[in-house]
């Protein structure tokens, strides 16, 4: 089994690039953010107060979260319901950023992620893949881009999906999530030891995935 770990802040292009690399290499793409989002959706539905870590600790053991692959796409299930199409809202993003800061939430989801990587060759993206989930991955990537470029990409993605989008608001949300994800105590987003940093500001997704495939093939 080969593991490729891709970490980086929101909107750096991780999922686009990870999917492409996985497709080209015949590996499974694992979007770990979707698991944190499904957990956050559960908390929102249950009315858990996300400013109270104790309430999150108590609630996080209850939901059953599964990843399944349907037509080559990752789907995330919450208590048997396919919630893949419900987890990309601003509300879920904010809730995921808060609930993912809690150690017990992370322990549950990290164990699931490690199990998937034991059984499959994976391209896994997230915030702590190279540092915590797969520290022995032979290829580790840290993808970055400026907050302006990341906001613009998210904005265009939303427009393309027919969603409403406000560039200023998206940029503010990205900065707030960076701050939360990089300064939390549990597994903050940092560049893993041995990770190759790729700044994607001036690169197309195709160029980035080709670069990563070169790194994999050089193993
Ligand atoms: O990658 P994303 O935007 O879908 O992630 C949603 C949130 O989940 C993000 O704010 C940080 C958190 N997350 C995390 O803490 N660790 C991961 N491996 C993946 C996501």
Tab-separated table of C-alpha atoms and ligand atoms in Angstrom:
chain	number	residue	atom	x	y	z
A	1	UNK	CA	0.000	0.000	0.000
A	2	UNK	CA	1.195	3.492	-0.826
A	3	UNK	CA	-0.036	6.583	0.995
A	4	UNK	CA	0.107	10.143	-0.273
A	5	UNK	CA	-0.641	12.815	2.349
A	6	UNK	CA	-1.821	16.241	1.219
A	7	UNK	CA	-2.341	18.994	3.778
A	8	UNK	CA	-3.009	22.682	3.497
A	9	UNK	CA	-5.427	25.464	4.335
A	10	UNK	CA	-8.997	25.794	3.066
A	11	UNK	CA	-9.166	26.510	-0.654
A	12	UNK	CA	-5.542	25.683	-1.515
A	13	UNK	CA	-6.803	23.225	-4.149
A	14	UNK	CA	-6.251	20.024	-2.161
A	15	UNK	CA	-9.373	18.159	-3.247
A	16	UNK	CA	-9.088	18.971	-6.968
A	17	UNK	CA	-5.460	17.911	-7.059
A	18	UNK	CA	-5.848	14.890	-4.757
A	19	UNK	CA	-8.739	13.542	-6.852
A	20	UNK	CA	-6.738	13.906	-10.048
A	21	UNK	CA	-3.630	12.232	-8.595
A	22	UNK	CA	-5.769	9.373	-7.195
A	23	UNK	CA	-7.477	8.874	-10.569
A	24	UNK	CA	-4.187	8.800	-12.480
A	25	UNK	CA	-2.498	6.415	-10.047
A	26	UNK	CA	-5.552	4.200	-9.400
A	27	UNK	CA	-5.498	5.015	-5.671
A	28	UNK	CA	-8.507	5.850	-3.486
A	29	UNK	CA	-9.109	9.520	-2.744
A	30	UNK	CA	-9.994	10.139	0.897
A	31	UNK	CA	-11.442	13.550	1.724
A	32	UNK	CA	-11.073	13.648	5.520
A	33	UNK	CA	-12.705	17.093	5.736
A	34	UNK	CA	-15.982	15.443	4.663
A	35	UNK	CA	-15.846	13.279	7.808
A	36	UNK	CA	-15.375	16.343	10.047
A	37	UNK	CA	-18.198	18.031	8.134
A	38	UNK	CA	-20.568	15.067	8.622
A	39	UNK	CA	-19.762	15.113	12.344
A	40	UNK	CA	-20.474	18.866	12.413
A	41	UNK	CA	-23.784	18.370	10.583
A	42	UNK	CA	-24.769	15.887	13.290
A	43	UNK	CA	-23.912	18.456	15.994
A	44	UNK	CA	-25.951	21.145	14.231
A	45	UNK	CA	-28.941	18.852	13.821
A	46	UNK	CA	-28.768	17.834	17.479
A	47	UNK	CA	-28.493	21.460	18.581
A	48	UNK	CA	-25.154	20.851	20.337
A	49	UNK	CA	-23.635	24.113	21.645
A	50	UNK	CA	-20.381	24.276	19.663
A	51	UNK	CA	-18.897	26.794	22.061
A	52	UNK	CA	-18.988	24.108	24.773
A	53	UNK	CA	-16.244	21.503	24.204
A	54	UNK	CA	-17.796	19.218	26.872
A	55	UNK	CA	-21.038	19.056	24.898
A	56	UNK	CA	-19.051	18.150	21.748
A	57	UNK	CA	-17.134	15.421	23.624
A	58	UNK	CA	-20.381	13.909	24.859
A	59	UNK	CA	-22.127	14.038	21.466
A	60	UNK	CA	-19.259	12.910	19.225
A	61	UNK	CA	-19.412	9.238	20.221
A	62	UNK	CA	-23.029	8.900	19.042
A	63	UNK	CA	-23.157	9.273	15.242
A	64	UNK	CA	-22.121	6.539	12.883
A	65	UNK	CA	-20.013	8.050	10.096
A	66	UNK	CA	-19.031	5.972	7.064
A	67	UNK	CA	-17.242	6.572	3.826
A	68	UNK	CA	-18.382	4.644	0.758
A	69	UNK	CA	-17.329	4.846	-2.873
A	70	UNK	CA	-20.114	5.116	-5.424
A	71	UNK	CA	-19.244	5.468	-9.107
A	72	UNK	CA	-15.672	6.283	-8.097
A	73	UNK	CA	-16.824	9.215	-5.913
A	74	UNK	CA	-16.478	9.378	-2.151
A	75	UNK	CA	-19.831	9.603	-0.364
A	76	UNK	CA	-20.128	10.285	3.338
A	77	UNK	CA	-22.920	8.706	5.367
A	78	UNK	CA	-24.274	9.931	8.676
A	79	UNK	CA	-26.299	7.292	10.520
A	80	UNK	CA	-27.025	5.571	7.213
A	81	UNK	CA	-28.052	8.758	5.361
A	82	UNK	CA	-25.989	9.963	2.414
A	83	UNK	CA	-25.172	13.552	3.469
A	84	UNK	CA	-22.542	14.242	0.783
A	85	UNK	CA	-24.661	16.993	-0.761
A	86	UNK	CA	-25.466	18.697	2.557
A	87	UNK	CA	-22.044	19.406	4.033
A	88	UNK	CA	-20.642	22.198	1.841
A	89	UNK	CA	-22.585	25.103	3.346
A	90	UNK	CA	-20.982	27.990	5.235
A	91	UNK	CA	-22.819	26.905	8.379
A	92	UNK	CA	-21.324	23.392	8.245
A	93	UNK	CA	-17.844	24.800	7.426
A	94	UNK	CA	-17.919	26.996	10.521
A	95	UNK	CA	-19.260	24.185	12.693
A	96	UNK	CA	-16.637	21.731	11.368
A	97	UNK	CA	-13.835	24.152	12.121
A	98	UNK	CA	-15.061	24.355	15.739
A	99	UNK	CA	-15.883	20.711	16.396
A	100	UNK	CA	-12.693	19.458	14.726
A	101	UNK	CA	-10.670	21.287	17.389
A	102	UNK	CA	-11.867	18.768	20.004
A	103	UNK	CA	-9.477	15.878	20.687
A	104	UNK	CA	-12.147	13.186	21.057
A	105	UNK	CA	-13.665	14.087	17.672
A	106	UNK	CA	-10.267	13.770	16.059
A	107	UNK	CA	-9.389	10.478	17.751
A	108	UNK	CA	-12.501	8.797	16.356
A	109	UNK	CA	-12.055	10.060	12.819
A	110	UNK	CA	-8.263	9.582	12.686
A	111	UNK	CA	-8.701	5.898	13.631
A	112	UNK	CA	-11.118	5.461	10.701
A	113	UNK	CA	-8.752	7.224	8.310
A	114	UNK	CA	-5.798	5.070	9.382
A	115	UNK	CA	-7.837	1.928	8.842
A	116	UNK	CA	-8.725	2.973	5.278
A	117	UNK	CA	-5.024	3.610	4.543
A	118	UNK	CA	-4.046	0.211	5.950
A	119	UNK	CA	-6.263	-1.524	3.409
A	120	UNK	CA	-5.882	0.707	0.323
A	121	UNK	CA	-3.369	2.852	-1.515
A	122	UNK	CA	-4.674	6.337	-0.827
A	123	UNK	CA	-4.334	9.983	-1.609
A	124	UNK	CA	-5.656	11.530	1.583
A	125	UNK	CA	-6.210	15.234	2.117
A	126	UNK	CA	-6.847	17.249	5.264
A	127	UNK	CA	-4.956	19.266	7.862
A	128	UNK	CA	-3.075	16.647	9.898
A	129	UNK	CA	-2.513	13.833	7.422
A	130	UNK	CA	1.282	14.180	7.188
A	131	UNK	CA	1.730	15.117	10.842
A	132	UNK	CA	-0.653	12.745	12.596
A	133	UNK	CA	-2.782	10.390	10.481
A	134	UNK	CA	-0.066	9.002	8.166
A	135	UNK	CA	3.260	10.261	9.539
A	136	UNK	CA	5.101	7.496	7.659
A	137	UNK	CA	3.583	8.333	4.255
A	138	UNK	CA	6.400	8.246	1.663
A	139	UNK	CA	4.988	11.299	-0.121
A	140	UNK	CA	3.810	14.294	1.886
A	141	UNK	CA	2.660	17.518	0.318
A	142	UNK	CA	1.899	20.883	1.903
A	143	UNK	CA	-0.237	22.897	-0.519
A	144	UNK	CA	-0.477	26.629	-0.007
A	145	UNK	CA	-1.850	29.686	-1.780
A	146	UNK	CA	-2.506	33.246	-0.639
A	147	UNK	CA	-5.851	33.932	1.075
A	148	UNK	CA	-6.879	36.180	-1.871
A	149	UNK	CA	-6.292	33.470	-4.455
A	150	UNK	CA	-8.009	30.823	-2.311
A	151	UNK	CA	-11.056	33.052	-1.792
A	152	UNK	CA	-11.273	33.759	-5.508
A	153	UNK	CA	-11.144	30.029	-6.328
A	154	UNK	CA	-13.886	29.209	-3.792
A	155	UNK	CA	-15.952	32.118	-5.149
A	156	UNK	CA	-15.701	30.855	-8.722
A	157	UNK	CA	-16.433	27.277	-7.599
A	158	UNK	CA	-19.621	28.457	-5.874
A	159	UNK	CA	-20.733	30.473	-8.890
A	160	UNK	CA	-20.117	27.487	-11.168
A	161	UNK	CA	-22.327	25.384	-8.881
A	162	UNK	CA	-25.061	28.015	-9.133
A	163	UNK	CA	-24.602	28.924	-5.451
A	164	UNK	CA	-24.720	32.485	-4.174
A	165	UNK	CA	-21.282	33.919	-3.523
A	166	UNK	CA	-19.809	37.054	-1.988
A	167	UNK	CA	-16.054	37.354	-2.530
A	168	UNK	CA	-15.388	39.605	0.491
A	169	UNK	CA	-17.366	37.337	2.801
A	170	UNK	CA	-15.629	34.195	1.490
A	171	UNK	CA	-12.222	35.806	2.066
A	172	UNK	CA	-13.157	36.730	5.638
A	173	UNK	CA	-14.383	33.196	6.318
A	174	UNK	CA	-11.187	31.716	4.891
A	175	UNK	CA	-9.054	33.944	7.130
A	176	UNK	CA	-11.125	33.014	10.173
A	177	UNK	CA	-10.869	29.281	9.403
A	178	UNK	CA	-7.088	29.575	8.815
A	179	UNK	CA	-6.780	31.210	12.211
A	180	UNK	CA	-8.854	28.486	13.932
A	181	UNK	CA	-7.247	25.556	12.106
A	182	UNK	CA	-3.663	26.797	12.565
A	183	UNK	CA	-3.830	27.915	16.195
A	184	UNK	CA	-5.850	25.133	17.824
A	185	UNK	CA	-4.142	22.955	20.397
A	186	UNK	CA	-5.037	19.569	18.863
A	187	UNK	CA	-3.232	18.776	15.590
A	188	UNK	CA	-3.039	22.324	14.253
A	189	UNK	CA	-2.403	22.693	10.545
A	190	UNK	CA	1.362	22.801	10.042
A	191	UNK	CA	3.766	21.582	7.411
A	192	UNK	CA	4.804	18.021	8.308
A	193	UNK	CA	8.428	17.035	8.639
A	194	UNK	CA	9.614	15.918	5.221
A	195	UNK	CA	6.674	17.496	3.391
A	196	UNK	CA	7.238	19.179	0.047
A	197	UNK	CA	5.653	22.622	0.005
A	198	UNK	CA	3.931	23.650	-3.223
A	199	UNK	CA	2.693	27.217	-3.564
A	200	UNK	CA	-0.186	27.034	-6.033
A	201	UNK	CA	-0.783	30.772	-6.538
A	202	UNK	CA	0.762	30.735	-10.009
A	203	UNK	CA	0.076	27.105	-10.915
A	204	UNK	CA	-2.849	25.329	-12.561
A	205	UNK	CA	-4.360	22.261	-10.900
A	206	UNK	CA	-2.928	20.158	-13.749
A	207	UNK	CA	0.610	21.425	-13.093
A	208	UNK	CA	0.284	20.714	-9.377
A	209	UNK	CA	-0.989	17.153	-9.880
A	210	UNK	CA	1.763	16.438	-12.409
A	211	UNK	CA	4.338	17.621	-9.892
A	212	UNK	CA	2.889	15.320	-7.206
A	213	UNK	CA	2.805	12.348	-9.594
A	214	UNK	CA	6.493	12.990	-10.360
A	215	UNK	CA	7.206	12.828	-6.625
A	216	UNK	CA	5.251	9.559	-6.276
A	217	UNK	CA	6.965	7.988	-9.287
A	218	UNK	CA	10.364	8.967	-7.918
A	219	UNK	CA	9.770	6.733	-4.860
B	1	LIG	O1	-11.075	20.480	4.175
B	1	LIG	P1	-12.431	20.993	4.633
B	1	LIG	O2	-12.638	22.458	4.392
B	1	LIG	O3	-13.558	20.169	4.099
B	1	LIG	O4	-12.425	20.777	6.230
B	1	LIG	C1	-13.489	21.181	7.065
B	1	LIG	C2	-12.943	21.466	8.469
B	1	LIG	O5	-12.517	20.253	9.082
B	1	LIG	C3	-11.762	22.425	8.506
B	1	LIG	O6	-12.110	23.671	9.074
B	1	LIG	C4	-10.722	21.769	9.391
B	1	LIG	C5	-11.260	20.415	9.703
B	1	LIG	N1	-10.358	19.344	9.297
B	1	LIG	C6	-9.423	18.928	10.198
B	1	LIG	O7	-9.326	19.492	11.296
B	1	LIG	N2	-8.613	17.883	9.906
B	1	LIG	C7	-8.695	17.262	8.724
B	1	LIG	N3	-7.889	16.233	8.472
B	1	LIG	C8	-9.627	17.696	7.754
B	1	LIG	C9	-10.450	18.757	8.063
